[in-house]
mmCIF file of C-alpha atoms in Angstrom:
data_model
loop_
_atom_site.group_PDB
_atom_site.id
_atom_site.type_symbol
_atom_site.label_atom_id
_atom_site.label_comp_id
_atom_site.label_asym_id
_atom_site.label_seq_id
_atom_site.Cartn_x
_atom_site.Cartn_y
_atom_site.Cartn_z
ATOM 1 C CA UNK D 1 -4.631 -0.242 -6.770
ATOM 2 C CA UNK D 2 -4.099 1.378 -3.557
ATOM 3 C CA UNK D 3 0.059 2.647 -2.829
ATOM 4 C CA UNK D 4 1.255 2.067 0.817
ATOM 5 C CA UNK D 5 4.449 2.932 2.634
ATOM 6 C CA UNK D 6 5.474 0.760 5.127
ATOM 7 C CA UNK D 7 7.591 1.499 8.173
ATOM 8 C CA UNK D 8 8.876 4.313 6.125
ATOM 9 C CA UNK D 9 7.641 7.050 4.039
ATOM 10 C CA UNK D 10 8.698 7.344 0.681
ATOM 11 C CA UNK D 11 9.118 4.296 -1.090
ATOM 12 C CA UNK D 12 5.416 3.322 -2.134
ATOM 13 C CA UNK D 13 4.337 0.005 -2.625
ATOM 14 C CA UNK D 14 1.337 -1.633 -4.521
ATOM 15 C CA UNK D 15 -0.652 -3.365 -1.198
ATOM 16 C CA UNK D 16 -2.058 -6.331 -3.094
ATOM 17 C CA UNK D 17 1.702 -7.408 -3.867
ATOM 18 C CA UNK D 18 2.411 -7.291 -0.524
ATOM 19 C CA UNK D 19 -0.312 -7.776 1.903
ATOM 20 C CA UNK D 20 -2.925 -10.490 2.349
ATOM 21 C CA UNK D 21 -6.514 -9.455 1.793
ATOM 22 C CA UNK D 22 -6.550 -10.450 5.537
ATOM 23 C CA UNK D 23 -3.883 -7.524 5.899
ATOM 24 C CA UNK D 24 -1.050 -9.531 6.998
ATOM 25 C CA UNK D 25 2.294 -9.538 4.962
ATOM 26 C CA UNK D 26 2.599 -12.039 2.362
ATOM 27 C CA UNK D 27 5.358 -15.205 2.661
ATOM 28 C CA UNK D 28 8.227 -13.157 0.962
ATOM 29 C CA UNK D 29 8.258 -15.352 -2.205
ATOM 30 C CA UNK D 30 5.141 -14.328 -3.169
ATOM 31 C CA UNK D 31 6.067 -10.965 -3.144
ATOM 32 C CA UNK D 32 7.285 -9.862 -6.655
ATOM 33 C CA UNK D 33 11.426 -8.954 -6.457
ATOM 34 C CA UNK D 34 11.380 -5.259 -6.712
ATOM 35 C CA UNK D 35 8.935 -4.896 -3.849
ATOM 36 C CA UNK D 36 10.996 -7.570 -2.302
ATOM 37 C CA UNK D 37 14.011 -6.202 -1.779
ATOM 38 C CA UNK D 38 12.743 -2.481 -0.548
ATOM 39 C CA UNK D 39 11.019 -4.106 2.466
ATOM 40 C CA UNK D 40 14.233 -6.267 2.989
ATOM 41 C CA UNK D 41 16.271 -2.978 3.014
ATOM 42 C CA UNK D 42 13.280 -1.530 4.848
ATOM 43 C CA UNK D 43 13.878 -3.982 7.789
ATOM 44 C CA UNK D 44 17.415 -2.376 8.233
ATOM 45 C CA UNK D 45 16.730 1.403 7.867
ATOM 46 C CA UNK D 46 13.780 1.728 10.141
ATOM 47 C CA UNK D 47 15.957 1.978 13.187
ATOM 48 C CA UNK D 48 18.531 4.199 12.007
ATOM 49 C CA UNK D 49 18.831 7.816 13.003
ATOM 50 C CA UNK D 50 18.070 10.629 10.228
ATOM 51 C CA UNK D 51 21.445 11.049 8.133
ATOM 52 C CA UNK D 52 21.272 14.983 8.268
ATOM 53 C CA UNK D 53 20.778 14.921 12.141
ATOM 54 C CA UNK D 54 24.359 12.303 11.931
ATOM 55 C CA UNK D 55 26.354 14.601 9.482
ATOM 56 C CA UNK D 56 25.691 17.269 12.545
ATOM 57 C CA UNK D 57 25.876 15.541 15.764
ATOM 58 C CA UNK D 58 28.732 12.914 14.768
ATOM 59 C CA UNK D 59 28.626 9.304 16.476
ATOM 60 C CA UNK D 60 30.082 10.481 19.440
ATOM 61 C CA UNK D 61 26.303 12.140 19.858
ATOM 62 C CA UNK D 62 24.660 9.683 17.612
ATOM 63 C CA UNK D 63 21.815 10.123 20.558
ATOM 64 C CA UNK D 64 20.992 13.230 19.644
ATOM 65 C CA UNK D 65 20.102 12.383 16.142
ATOM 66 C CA UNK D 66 16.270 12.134 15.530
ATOM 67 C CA UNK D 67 14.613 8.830 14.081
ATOM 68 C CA UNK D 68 14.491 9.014 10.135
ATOM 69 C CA UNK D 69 10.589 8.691 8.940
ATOM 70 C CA UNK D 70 11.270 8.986 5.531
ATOM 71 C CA UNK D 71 13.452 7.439 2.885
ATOM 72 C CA UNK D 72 14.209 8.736 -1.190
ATOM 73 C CA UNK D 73 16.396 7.038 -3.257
ATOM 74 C CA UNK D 74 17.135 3.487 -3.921
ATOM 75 C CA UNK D 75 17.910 0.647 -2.173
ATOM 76 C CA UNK D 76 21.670 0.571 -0.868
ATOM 77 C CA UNK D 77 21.681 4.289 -2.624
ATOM 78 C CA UNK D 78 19.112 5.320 -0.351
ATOM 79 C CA UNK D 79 19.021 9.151 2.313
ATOM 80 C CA UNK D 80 16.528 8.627 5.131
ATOM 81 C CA UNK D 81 15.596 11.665 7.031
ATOM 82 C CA UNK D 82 13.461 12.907 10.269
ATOM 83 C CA UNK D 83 10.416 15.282 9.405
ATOM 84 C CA UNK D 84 12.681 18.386 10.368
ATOM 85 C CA UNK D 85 15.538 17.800 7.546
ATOM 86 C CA UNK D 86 12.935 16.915 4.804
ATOM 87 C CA UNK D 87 13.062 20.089 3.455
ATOM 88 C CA UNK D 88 16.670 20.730 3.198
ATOM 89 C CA UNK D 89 16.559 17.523 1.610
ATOM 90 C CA UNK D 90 13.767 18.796 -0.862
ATOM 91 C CA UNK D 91 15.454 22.329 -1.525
ATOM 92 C CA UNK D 92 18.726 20.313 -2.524
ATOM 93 C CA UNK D 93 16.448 17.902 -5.379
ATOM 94 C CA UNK D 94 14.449 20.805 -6.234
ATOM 95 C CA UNK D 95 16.608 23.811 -6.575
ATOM 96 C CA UNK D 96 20.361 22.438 -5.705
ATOM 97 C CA UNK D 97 21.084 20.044 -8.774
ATOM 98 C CA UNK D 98 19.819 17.104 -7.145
ATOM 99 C CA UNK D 99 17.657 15.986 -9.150
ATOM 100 C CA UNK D 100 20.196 15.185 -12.029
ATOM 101 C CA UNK D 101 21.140 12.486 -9.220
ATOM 102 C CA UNK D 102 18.508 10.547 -9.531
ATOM 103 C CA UNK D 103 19.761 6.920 -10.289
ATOM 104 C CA UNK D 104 22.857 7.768 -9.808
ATOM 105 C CA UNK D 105 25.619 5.667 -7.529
ATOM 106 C CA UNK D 106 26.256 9.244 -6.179
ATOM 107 C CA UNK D 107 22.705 10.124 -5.485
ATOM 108 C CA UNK D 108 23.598 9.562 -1.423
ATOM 109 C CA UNK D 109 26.843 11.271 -1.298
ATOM 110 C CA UNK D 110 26.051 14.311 -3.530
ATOM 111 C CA UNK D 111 23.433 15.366 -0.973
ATOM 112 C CA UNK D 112 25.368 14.640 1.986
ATOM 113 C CA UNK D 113 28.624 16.425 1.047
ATOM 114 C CA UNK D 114 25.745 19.371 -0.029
ATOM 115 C CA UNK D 115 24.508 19.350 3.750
ATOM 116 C CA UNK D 116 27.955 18.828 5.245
ATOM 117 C CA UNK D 117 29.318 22.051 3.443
ATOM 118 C CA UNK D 118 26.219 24.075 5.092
ATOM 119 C CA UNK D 119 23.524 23.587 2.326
ATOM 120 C CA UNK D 120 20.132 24.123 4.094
ATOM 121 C CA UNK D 121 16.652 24.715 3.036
ATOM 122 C CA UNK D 122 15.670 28.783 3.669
ATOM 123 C CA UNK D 123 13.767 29.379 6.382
ATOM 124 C CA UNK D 124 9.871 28.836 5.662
ATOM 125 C CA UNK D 125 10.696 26.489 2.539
ATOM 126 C CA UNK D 126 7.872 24.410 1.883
ATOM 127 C CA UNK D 127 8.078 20.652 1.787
ATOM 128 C CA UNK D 128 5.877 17.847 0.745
ATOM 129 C CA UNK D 129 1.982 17.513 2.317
ATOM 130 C CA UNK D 130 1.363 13.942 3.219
ATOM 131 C CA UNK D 131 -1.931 11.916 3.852
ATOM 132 C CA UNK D 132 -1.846 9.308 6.345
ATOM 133 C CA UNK D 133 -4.543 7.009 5.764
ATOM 134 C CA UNK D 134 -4.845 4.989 9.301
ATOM 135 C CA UNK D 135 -1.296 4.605 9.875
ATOM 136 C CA UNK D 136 -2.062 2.780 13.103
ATOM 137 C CA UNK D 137 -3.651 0.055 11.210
ATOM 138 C CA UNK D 138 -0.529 -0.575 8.994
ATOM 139 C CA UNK D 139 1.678 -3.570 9.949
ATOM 140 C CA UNK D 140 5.217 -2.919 10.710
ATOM 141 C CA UNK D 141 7.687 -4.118 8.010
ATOM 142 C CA UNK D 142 9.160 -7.601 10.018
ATOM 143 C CA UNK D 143 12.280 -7.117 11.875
ATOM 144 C CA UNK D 144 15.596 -8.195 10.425
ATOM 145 C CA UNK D 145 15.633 -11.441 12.376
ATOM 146 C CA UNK D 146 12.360 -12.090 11.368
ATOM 147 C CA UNK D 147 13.043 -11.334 7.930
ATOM 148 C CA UNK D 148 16.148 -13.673 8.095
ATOM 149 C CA UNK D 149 14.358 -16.730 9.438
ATOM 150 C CA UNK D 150 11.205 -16.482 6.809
ATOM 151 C CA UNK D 151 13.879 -16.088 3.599
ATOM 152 C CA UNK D 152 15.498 -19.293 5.194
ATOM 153 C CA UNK D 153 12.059 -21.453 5.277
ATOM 154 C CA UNK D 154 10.331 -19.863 2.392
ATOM 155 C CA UNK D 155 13.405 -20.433 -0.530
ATOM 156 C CA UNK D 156 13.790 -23.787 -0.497
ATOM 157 C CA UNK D 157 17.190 -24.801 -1.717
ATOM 158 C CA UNK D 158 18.681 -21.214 -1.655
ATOM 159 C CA UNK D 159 20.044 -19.324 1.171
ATOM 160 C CA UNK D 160 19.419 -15.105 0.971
ATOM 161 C CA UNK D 161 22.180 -13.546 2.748
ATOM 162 C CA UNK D 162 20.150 -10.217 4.659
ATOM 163 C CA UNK D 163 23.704 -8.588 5.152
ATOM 164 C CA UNK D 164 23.567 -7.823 1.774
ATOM 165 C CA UNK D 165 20.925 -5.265 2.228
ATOM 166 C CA UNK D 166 22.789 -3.784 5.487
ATOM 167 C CA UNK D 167 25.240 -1.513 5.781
ATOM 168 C CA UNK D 168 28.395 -3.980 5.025
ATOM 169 C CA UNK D 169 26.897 -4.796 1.837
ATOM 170 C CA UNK D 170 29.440 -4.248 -0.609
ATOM 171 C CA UNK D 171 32.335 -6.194 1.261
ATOM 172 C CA UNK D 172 29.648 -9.262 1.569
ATOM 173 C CA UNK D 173 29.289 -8.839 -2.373
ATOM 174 C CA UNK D 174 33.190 -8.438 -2.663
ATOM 175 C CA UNK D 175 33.532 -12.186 -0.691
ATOM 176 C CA UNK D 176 30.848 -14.064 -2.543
ATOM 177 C CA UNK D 177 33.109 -13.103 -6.041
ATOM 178 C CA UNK D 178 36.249 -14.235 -3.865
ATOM 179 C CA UNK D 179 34.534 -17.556 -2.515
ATOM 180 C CA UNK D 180 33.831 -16.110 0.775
ATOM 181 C CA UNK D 181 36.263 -13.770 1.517
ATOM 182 C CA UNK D 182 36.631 -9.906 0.367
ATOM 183 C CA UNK D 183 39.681 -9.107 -1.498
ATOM 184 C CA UNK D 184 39.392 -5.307 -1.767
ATOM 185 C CA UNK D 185 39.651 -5.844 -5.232
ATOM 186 C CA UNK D 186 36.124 -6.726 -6.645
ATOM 187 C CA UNK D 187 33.591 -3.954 -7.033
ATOM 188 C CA UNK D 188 30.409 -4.753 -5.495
ATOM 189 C CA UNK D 189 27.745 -5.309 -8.312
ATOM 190 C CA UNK D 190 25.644 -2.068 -9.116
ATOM 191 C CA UNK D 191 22.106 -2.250 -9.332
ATOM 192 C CA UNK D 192 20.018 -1.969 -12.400
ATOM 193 C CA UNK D 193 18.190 0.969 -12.657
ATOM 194 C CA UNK D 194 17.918 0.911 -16.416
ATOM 195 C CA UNK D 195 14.062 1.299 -17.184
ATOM 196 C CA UNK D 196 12.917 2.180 -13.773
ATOM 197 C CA UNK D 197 10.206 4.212 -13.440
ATOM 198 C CA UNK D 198 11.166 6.609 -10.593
ATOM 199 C CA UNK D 199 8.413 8.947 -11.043
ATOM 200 C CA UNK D 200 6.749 7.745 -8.201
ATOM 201 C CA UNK D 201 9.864 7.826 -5.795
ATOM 202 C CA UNK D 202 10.889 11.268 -6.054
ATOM 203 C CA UNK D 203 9.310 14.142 -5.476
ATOM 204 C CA UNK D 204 7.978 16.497 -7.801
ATOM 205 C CA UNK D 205 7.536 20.390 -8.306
#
């Protein structure tokens, strides 16, 4: 079966899981969970600016920061880049130690505190060759709102909170244990990765 990216480099998806054969995305509970939730977190990361371009211009010139077009890691765990700062991340997987991150809560903040403290690709370091296959013809993941109104009709019976793929995620999982309201006191619940096959997230040698 053929592997897509959507919005986003990086996180490959099977297209029959979640595209129509007329090419239009599936209702979302068709679309098996794993899948799910990537193009749920997908909805809130294609916006954001490249984290290496933040960690050097700061929010105070968050407009200086390039796009990211490419995401590794998990969901909620995950660094999204611009084409430029690919290969710094890449040197810091390959040859930095990175890689023992992988799965790891600390995946995200080992290679940020890395690129804060000056790590950087060398000059002329390869990165990763990638094949577009008409990218024009591939849908757009659905916008957040979008997103929010089709989990509403689509699960009938149970509401999907989207903020608990955004950025305040672990305070909305610290309320739901309180009954609604964050304590400080409840650790958000980690994800699963037991099992997963991350072979085809990551890149390789």
């Amino acid at each position: 079966m053929a592997k897509v990216s959507v919005g986003l480099r990086g996180w490959r998806f099977e297209e029959s899981e979640i595209f129509t054969e007329e090419g239009e995305f599936r209702p979302l509970n068709e679309i098996p969970e794993d899948p799910r939730q990537r193009l749920l977190r997908l909805s809130l990361l294609v916006e954001k600016p490249c984290q290496a371009c933040y960690l050097v211009h700061g929010e105070e010139n968050v407009e200086r920061c390039r796009q990211a077009t490419i995401v590794y890691g998990e969901p909620l765990n995950e660094v999204v880049l611009c084409d430029q700062h690919e290969a710094d991340f890449l040197y810091w997987f390959r040859e930095a130690g990175g890689r023992e991150f992988v799965g790891d809560e600390l995946f995200r903040d080992e290679f940020q505190e890395w690129f804060a403290d000056g790590g950087r690709a060398p000059d002329g370091y390869g990165g990763m060759e990638h094949v577009d296959t008409d990218p024009d013809d591939m849908p757009s993941p659905p916008d957040a709102n979008e997103l929010h109104e089709r989990i509403n009709e689509e699960f009938e019976g149970e509401r999907i909170d989207l903020r608990k793929y955004g950025p305040d995620a672990e305070d909305v999982d610290a309320g739901d244990a309180n009954g609604g309201e964050p304590d400080g006191e409840d650790e958000p619940e980690e994800l699963d990765l037991e099992g997963v096959d991350l072979g085809q997230q990551y890149p390789k040698r």
